[in-house]
PDB file of C-alpha atoms in Angstrom:
ATOM      1  CA  UNK A  19      99.075 175.546  59.929  1.00 74.00           C
ATOM      2  CA  UNK A  20      95.912 173.268  59.231  1.00 78.00           C
ATOM      3  CA  UNK A  21      95.173 169.588  59.013  1.00 80.00           C
ATOM      4  CA  UNK A  22      93.339 168.593  55.842  1.00 77.00           C
ATOM      5  CA  UNK A  23      91.692 165.125  55.524  1.00 78.00           C
ATOM      6  CA  UNK A  24      90.685 163.809  52.041  1.00 75.00           C
ATOM      7  CA  UNK A  25      89.499 160.607  50.425  1.00 75.00           C
ATOM      8  CA  UNK A  26      89.612 159.385  46.896  1.00 72.00           C
ATOM      9  CA  UNK A  27      86.936 157.097  45.265  1.00 73.00           C
ATOM     10  CA  UNK A  28      86.374 155.781  41.973  1.00 77.00           C
ATOM     11  CA  UNK A  29      90.210 155.319  41.359  1.00 81.00           C
ATOM     12  CA  UNK A  30      91.153 152.354  39.219  1.00 84.00           C
ATOM     13  CA  UNK A  31      93.755 149.797  40.491  1.00 84.00           C
ATOM     14  CA  UNK A  32      97.359 150.918  40.078  1.00 90.00           C
ATOM     15  CA  UNK A  33      99.663 153.834  41.011  1.00 94.00           C
ATOM     16  CA  UNK A  34      98.346 157.303  40.796  1.00 91.00           C
ATOM     17  CA  UNK A  35     100.032 160.608  41.490  1.00 92.00           C
ATOM     18  CA  UNK A  36      98.613 164.004  42.163  1.00 89.00           C
ATOM     19  CA  UNK A  37      99.372 167.507  43.521  1.00 90.00           C
ATOM     20  CA  UNK A  38      97.633 169.896  45.988  1.00 85.00           C
ATOM     21  CA  UNK A  39      98.111 173.624  45.405  1.00 85.00           C
ATOM     22  CA  UNK A  40      97.448 176.448  47.679  1.00 81.00           C
ATOM     23  CA  UNK A  41      94.898 178.753  46.012  1.00 82.00           C
ATOM     24  CA  UNK A  42      96.459 182.183  45.974  1.00 78.00           C
ATOM     25  CA  UNK A  43     100.016 182.680  47.002  1.00 71.00           C
ATOM     26  CA  UNK A  44     102.174 183.150  50.189  1.00 74.00           C
ATOM     27  CA  UNK A  45     105.699 183.524  50.877  1.00 77.00           C
ATOM     28  CA  UNK A  46     107.593 181.384  49.842  1.00 81.00           C
ATOM     29  CA  UNK A  47     105.804 180.243  46.773  1.00 77.00           C
ATOM     30  CA  UNK A  48     107.919 176.995  46.573  1.00 79.00           C
ATOM     31  CA  UNK A  49     105.722 175.422  49.259  1.00 80.00           C
ATOM     32  CA  UNK A  50     102.415 176.151  47.584  1.00 84.00           C
ATOM     33  CA  UNK A  51     102.318 172.617  46.116  1.00 86.00           C
ATOM     34  CA  UNK A  52     102.386 169.134  47.733  1.00 86.00           C
ATOM     35  CA  UNK A  53     102.820 165.913  45.766  1.00 90.00           C
ATOM     36  CA  UNK A  54     101.266 162.738  46.597  1.00 89.00           C
ATOM     37  CA  UNK A  55     101.231 158.994  45.321  1.00 91.00           C
ATOM     38  CA  UNK A  56      98.408 156.525  45.942  1.00 88.00           C
ATOM     39  CA  UNK A  57      98.681 152.729  45.219  1.00 88.00           C
ATOM     40  CA  UNK A  58      95.420 151.411  44.711  1.00 85.00           C
ATOM     41  CA  UNK A  59      95.084 147.584  45.145  1.00 83.00           C
ATOM     42  CA  UNK A  60      92.031 145.299  44.622  1.00 84.00           C
ATOM     43  CA  UNK A  61      90.299 143.946  47.771  1.00 86.00           C
ATOM     44  CA  UNK A  62      92.081 141.009  49.391  1.00 90.00           C
ATOM     45  CA  UNK A  63      90.383 137.737  48.944  1.00 95.00           C
ATOM     46  CA  UNK A  64      89.709 135.934  52.274  1.00 96.00           C
ATOM     47  CA  UNK A  65      88.082 132.578  52.086  1.00 97.00           C
ATOM     48  CA  UNK A  66      85.572 131.982  54.849  1.00 97.00           C
ATOM     49  CA  UNK A  67      85.001 128.233  55.626  1.00 97.00           C
ATOM     50  CA  UNK A  68      81.870 127.152  57.492  1.00 96.00           C
ATOM     51  CA  UNK A  69      79.476 124.278  57.646  1.00 94.00           C
ATOM     52  CA  UNK A  70      76.962 126.419  56.016  1.00 93.00           C
ATOM     53  CA  UNK A  71      76.978 129.948  54.435  1.00 91.00           C
ATOM     54  CA  UNK A  72      75.013 131.224  57.322  1.00 93.00           C
ATOM     55  CA  UNK A  73      77.779 130.087  59.723  1.00 94.00           C
ATOM     56  CA  UNK A  74      80.056 132.634  58.255  1.00 95.00           C
ATOM     57  CA  UNK A  75      77.526 135.445  58.196  1.00 94.00           C
ATOM     58  CA  UNK A  76      78.732 137.566  61.161  1.00 93.00           C
ATOM     59  CA  UNK A  77      82.425 137.405  60.156  1.00 94.00           C
ATOM     60  CA  UNK A  78      81.729 138.078  56.552  1.00 93.00           C
ATOM     61  CA  UNK A  79      79.692 141.191  57.513  1.00 91.00           C
ATOM     62  CA  UNK A  80      82.271 142.372  59.836  1.00 89.00           C
ATOM     63  CA  UNK A  81      85.008 142.118  57.111  1.00 91.00           C
ATOM     64  CA  UNK A  82      83.066 143.149  54.129  1.00 89.00           C
ATOM     65  CA  UNK A  83      79.551 144.725  55.212  1.00 86.00           C
ATOM     66  CA  UNK A  84      76.875 144.862  52.424  1.00 80.00           C
ATOM     67  CA  UNK A  85      75.122 147.564  54.610  1.00 68.00           C
ATOM     68  CA  UNK A  86      77.253 150.162  53.055  1.00 58.00           C
ATOM     69  CA  UNK A  87      75.338 149.757  49.901  1.00 57.00           C
ATOM     70  CA  UNK A  88      78.275 150.102  47.661  1.00 57.00           C
ATOM     71  CA  UNK A  89      79.013 153.597  49.105  1.00 60.00           C
ATOM     72  CA  UNK A  90      82.266 152.374  50.654  1.00 64.00           C
ATOM     73  CA  UNK A  91      84.610 149.873  48.909  1.00 69.00           C
ATOM     74  CA  UNK A  92      85.527 147.052  51.311  1.00 78.00           C
ATOM     75  CA  UNK A  93      89.037 146.193  51.805  1.00 85.00           C
ATOM     76  CA  UNK A  94      88.167 142.610  51.562  1.00 91.00           C
ATOM     77  CA  UNK A  95      86.244 140.270  49.282  1.00 92.00           C
ATOM     78  CA  UNK A  96      84.981 137.206  51.297  1.00 95.00           C
ATOM     79  CA  UNK A  97      83.657 134.251  49.189  1.00 95.00           C
ATOM     80  CA  UNK A  98      82.459 131.319  51.256  1.00 96.00           C
ATOM     81  CA  UNK A  99      82.722 127.573  50.995  1.00 96.00           C
ATOM     82  CA  UNK A 100      81.959 124.558  53.271  1.00 95.00           C
ATOM     83  CA  UNK A 101      84.656 122.448  54.842  1.00 95.00           C
ATOM     84  CA  UNK A 102      83.543 119.593  52.624  1.00 93.00           C
ATOM     85  CA  UNK A 103      84.871 121.604  49.638  1.00 94.00           C
ATOM     86  CA  UNK A 104      88.250 122.155  51.179  1.00 92.00           C
ATOM     87  CA  UNK A 105      89.743 119.041  49.278  1.00 90.00           C
ATOM     88  CA  UNK A 106      88.911 120.709  45.915  1.00 92.00           C
ATOM     89  CA  UNK A 107      89.725 124.415  46.591  1.00 94.00           C
ATOM     90  CA  UNK A 108      92.850 126.250  45.282  1.00 95.00           C
ATOM     91  CA  UNK A 109      93.922 127.996  48.429  1.00 96.00           C
ATOM     92  CA  UNK A 110      96.830 129.934  46.811  1.00 94.00           C
ATOM     93  CA  UNK A 111      94.331 132.495  45.283  1.00 93.00           C
ATOM     94  CA  UNK A 112      93.418 133.816  48.809  1.00 96.00           C
ATOM     95  CA  UNK A 113      95.369 136.072  51.055  1.00 95.00           C
ATOM     96  CA  UNK A 114      93.999 134.232  54.129  1.00 96.00           C
ATOM     97  CA  UNK A 115      91.537 131.256  55.026  1.00 97.00           C
ATOM     98  CA  UNK A 116      89.189 131.545  57.951  1.00 97.00           C
ATOM     99  CA  UNK A 117      87.673 128.471  59.587  1.00 97.00           C
ATOM    100  CA  UNK A 118      84.531 129.399  61.293  1.00 96.00           C
ATOM    101  CA  UNK A 119      83.558 126.892  64.033  1.00 94.00           C
ATOM    102  CA  UNK A 120      85.473 123.978  62.337  1.00 95.00           C
ATOM    103  CA  UNK A 121      84.120 120.401  62.965  1.00 94.00           C
ATOM    104  CA  UNK A 122      86.772 117.605  63.319  1.00 93.00           C
ATOM    105  CA  UNK A 123      88.650 117.454  60.041  1.00 94.00           C
ATOM    106  CA  UNK A 124      90.483 114.776  58.238  1.00 93.00           C
ATOM    107  CA  UNK A 125      94.066 114.834  58.396  1.00 92.00           C
ATOM    108  CA  UNK A 126      94.422 115.619  54.741  1.00 92.00           C
ATOM    109  CA  UNK A 127      92.283 118.788  55.164  1.00 95.00           C
ATOM    110  CA  UNK A 128      94.594 119.943  58.063  1.00 95.00           C
ATOM    111  CA  UNK A 129      97.651 119.129  55.747  1.00 95.00           C
ATOM    112  CA  UNK A 130      96.246 121.145  52.875  1.00 95.00           C
ATOM    113  CA  UNK A 131      96.058 124.183  55.396  1.00 96.00           C
ATOM    114  CA  UNK A 132      99.463 123.607  56.635  1.00 96.00           C
ATOM    115  CA  UNK A 133     100.793 123.414  53.105  1.00 96.00           C
ATOM    116  CA  UNK A 134      98.987 126.693  52.328  1.00 97.00           C
ATOM    117  CA  UNK A 135     100.511 128.440  55.476  1.00 97.00           C
ATOM    118  CA  UNK A 136     104.067 127.119  54.549  1.00 96.00           C
ATOM    119  CA  UNK A 137     103.788 128.821  51.293  1.00 96.00           C
ATOM    120  CA  UNK A 138     102.835 132.210  52.879  1.00 95.00           C
ATOM    121  CA  UNK A 139      99.130 132.108  53.361  1.00 95.00           C
ATOM    122  CA  UNK A 140      97.260 133.082  56.515  1.00 95.00           C
ATOM    123  CA  UNK A 141      94.895 130.981  58.394  1.00 97.00           C
ATOM    124  CA  UNK A 142      92.579 132.133  61.161  1.00 96.00           C
ATOM    125  CA  UNK A 143      90.679 129.339  63.243  1.00 96.00           C
ATOM    126  CA  UNK A 144      87.723 130.477  65.246  1.00 93.00           C
ATOM    127  CA  UNK A 145      86.648 127.637  67.504  1.00 92.00           C
ATOM    128  CA  UNK A 146      82.895 127.188  68.416  1.00 88.00           C
ATOM    129  CA  UNK A 147      80.517 124.393  69.447  1.00 87.00           C
ATOM    130  CA  UNK A 148      81.823 121.883  66.921  1.00 90.00           C
ATOM    131  CA  UNK A 149      85.435 121.928  68.297  1.00 90.00           C
ATOM    132  CA  UNK A 150      86.484 118.672  69.945  1.00 93.00           C
ATOM    133  CA  UNK A 151      89.517 118.695  72.196  1.00 94.00           C
ATOM    134  CA  UNK A 152      90.868 115.289  71.169  1.00 95.00           C
ATOM    135  CA  UNK A 153      90.612 116.087  67.473  1.00 94.00           C
ATOM    136  CA  UNK A 154      92.076 119.520  67.893  1.00 94.00           C
ATOM    137  CA  UNK A 155      94.963 118.039  69.738  1.00 96.00           C
ATOM    138  CA  UNK A 156      96.074 115.703  67.128  1.00 94.00           C
ATOM    139  CA  UNK A 157      99.294 116.399  65.438  1.00 94.00           C
ATOM    140  CA  UNK A 158      97.903 117.751  62.160  1.00 93.00           C
ATOM    141  CA  UNK A 159      95.659 120.409  63.716  1.00 95.00           C
ATOM    142  CA  UNK A 160      98.316 121.306  66.244  1.00 96.00           C
ATOM    143  CA  UNK A 161     100.619 122.649  63.437  1.00 95.00           C
ATOM    144  CA  UNK A 162      98.232 125.447  63.026  1.00 95.00           C
ATOM    145  CA  UNK A 163      96.798 126.013  66.575  1.00 93.00           C
ATOM    146  CA  UNK A 164      98.945 128.100  69.100  1.00 91.00           C
ATOM    147  CA  UNK A 165      98.641 125.561  71.847  1.00 94.00           C
ATOM    148  CA  UNK A 166      96.851 122.294  72.856  1.00 95.00           C
ATOM    149  CA  UNK A 167      93.258 122.588  74.120  1.00 94.00           C
ATOM    150  CA  UNK A 168      92.927 121.786  77.815  1.00 93.00           C
ATOM    151  CA  UNK A 169      89.158 122.313  78.562  1.00 91.00           C
ATOM    152  CA  UNK A 170      86.274 124.465  77.588  1.00 87.00           C
ATOM    153  CA  UNK A 171      85.368 126.998  80.392  1.00 88.00           C
ATOM    154  CA  UNK A 172      82.087 128.604  81.197  1.00 85.00           C
ATOM    155  CA  UNK A 173      83.571 130.828  83.842  1.00 88.00           C
ATOM    156  CA  UNK A 174      82.055 134.359  83.517  1.00 87.00           C
ATOM    157  CA  UNK A 175      84.324 136.677  81.634  1.00 89.00           C
ATOM    158  CA  UNK A 176      84.567 139.302  79.008  1.00 90.00           C
ATOM    159  CA  UNK A 177      87.232 140.808  76.649  1.00 85.00           C
ATOM    160  CA  UNK A 178      89.526 143.175  78.470  1.00 82.00           C
ATOM    161  CA  UNK A 179      92.233 144.703  76.114  1.00 82.00           C
ATOM    162  CA  UNK A 180      94.790 146.365  78.408  1.00 80.00           C
ATOM    163  CA  UNK A 181      97.558 146.768  75.776  1.00 82.00           C
ATOM    164  CA  UNK A 182      96.331 148.065  72.446  1.00 84.00           C
ATOM    165  CA  UNK A 183      99.901 148.632  70.820  1.00 85.00           C
ATOM    166  CA  UNK A 184      99.648 145.388  68.876  1.00 83.00           C
ATOM    167  CA  UNK A 185      98.637 146.084  65.148  1.00 82.00           C
ATOM    168  CA  UNK A 186      95.667 143.710  65.449  1.00 79.00           C
ATOM    169  CA  UNK A 187      94.173 145.856  68.147  1.00 83.00           C
ATOM    170  CA  UNK A 188      95.072 149.280  66.407  1.00 83.00           C
ATOM    171  CA  UNK A 189      91.503 149.890  65.665  1.00 82.00           C
ATOM    172  CA  UNK A 190      90.656 149.961  69.420  1.00 85.00           C
ATOM    173  CA  UNK A 191      93.323 152.369  70.309  1.00 85.00           C
ATOM    174  CA  UNK A 192      90.966 155.441  70.535  1.00 86.00           C
ATOM    175  CA  UNK A 193      88.061 153.804  72.057  1.00 87.00           C
ATOM    176  CA  UNK A 194      89.494 151.029  74.360  1.00 85.00           C
ATOM    177  CA  UNK A 195      88.879 153.103  77.473  1.00 86.00           C
ATOM    178  CA  UNK A 196      85.333 154.100  76.651  1.00 89.00           C
ATOM    179  CA  UNK A 197      83.846 150.764  75.579  1.00 87.00           C
ATOM    180  CA  UNK A 198      81.735 149.089  78.404  1.00 91.00           C
ATOM    181  CA  UNK A 199      83.451 145.647  77.834  1.00 88.00           C
ATOM    182  CA  UNK A 200      81.597 143.947  80.662  1.00 89.00           C
ATOM    183  CA  UNK A 201      78.441 144.533  78.575  1.00 90.00           C
ATOM    184  CA  UNK A 202      79.625 141.984  76.010  1.00 88.00           C
ATOM    185  CA  UNK A 203      80.128 138.791  77.860  1.00 89.00           C
ATOM    186  CA  UNK A 204      82.039 135.735  76.599  1.00 87.00           C
ATOM    187  CA  UNK A 205      79.951 132.599  77.659  1.00 84.00           C
ATOM    188  CA  UNK A 206      82.246 129.862  76.647  1.00 84.00           C
ATOM    189  CA  UNK A 207      86.074 129.831  75.821  1.00 86.00           C
ATOM    190  CA  UNK A 208      88.763 127.198  75.429  1.00 88.00           C
ATOM    191  CA  UNK A 209      91.817 127.218  77.788  1.00 90.00           C
TER     192      UNK A 209
END
């Protein structure tokens, strides 16, 4: 018994089938071939919203790194736009919309995002320096935020994943115990 890992590249979108065959023969010959099916899909489009394109740089590079130089196809396509453009964007063409350090937004912009979520879209909100408690606690924003904001804390802390069973943390399963988490402090966070 042996484990074999392989990858496919340059495969067009769609469903493709193939077969692995054992070179030579062994007994019984009926298990000398293994069949597989691959469903290739285009990269998911994620809209990154920021005040400027530079504000989305780190998230964009984490999701769709340009440093791979085309050697590895990203799972995501990440166009960017500013919050001012939100009123004119057709959100239904995106798998998710990510708000990076949103400033106070007009109720109509929050409602556009709520409508998008109600039709199956995903929204990620990454609060930063521009977040204002009173604006984020208004009814429109609270339809998307998990809880009302209480205060901004500057208590010394860092990420400490203790349960990595959730799918969102799946990438940390093999390394969670070996990462020096305390070396990556969080300086400010919202309670």
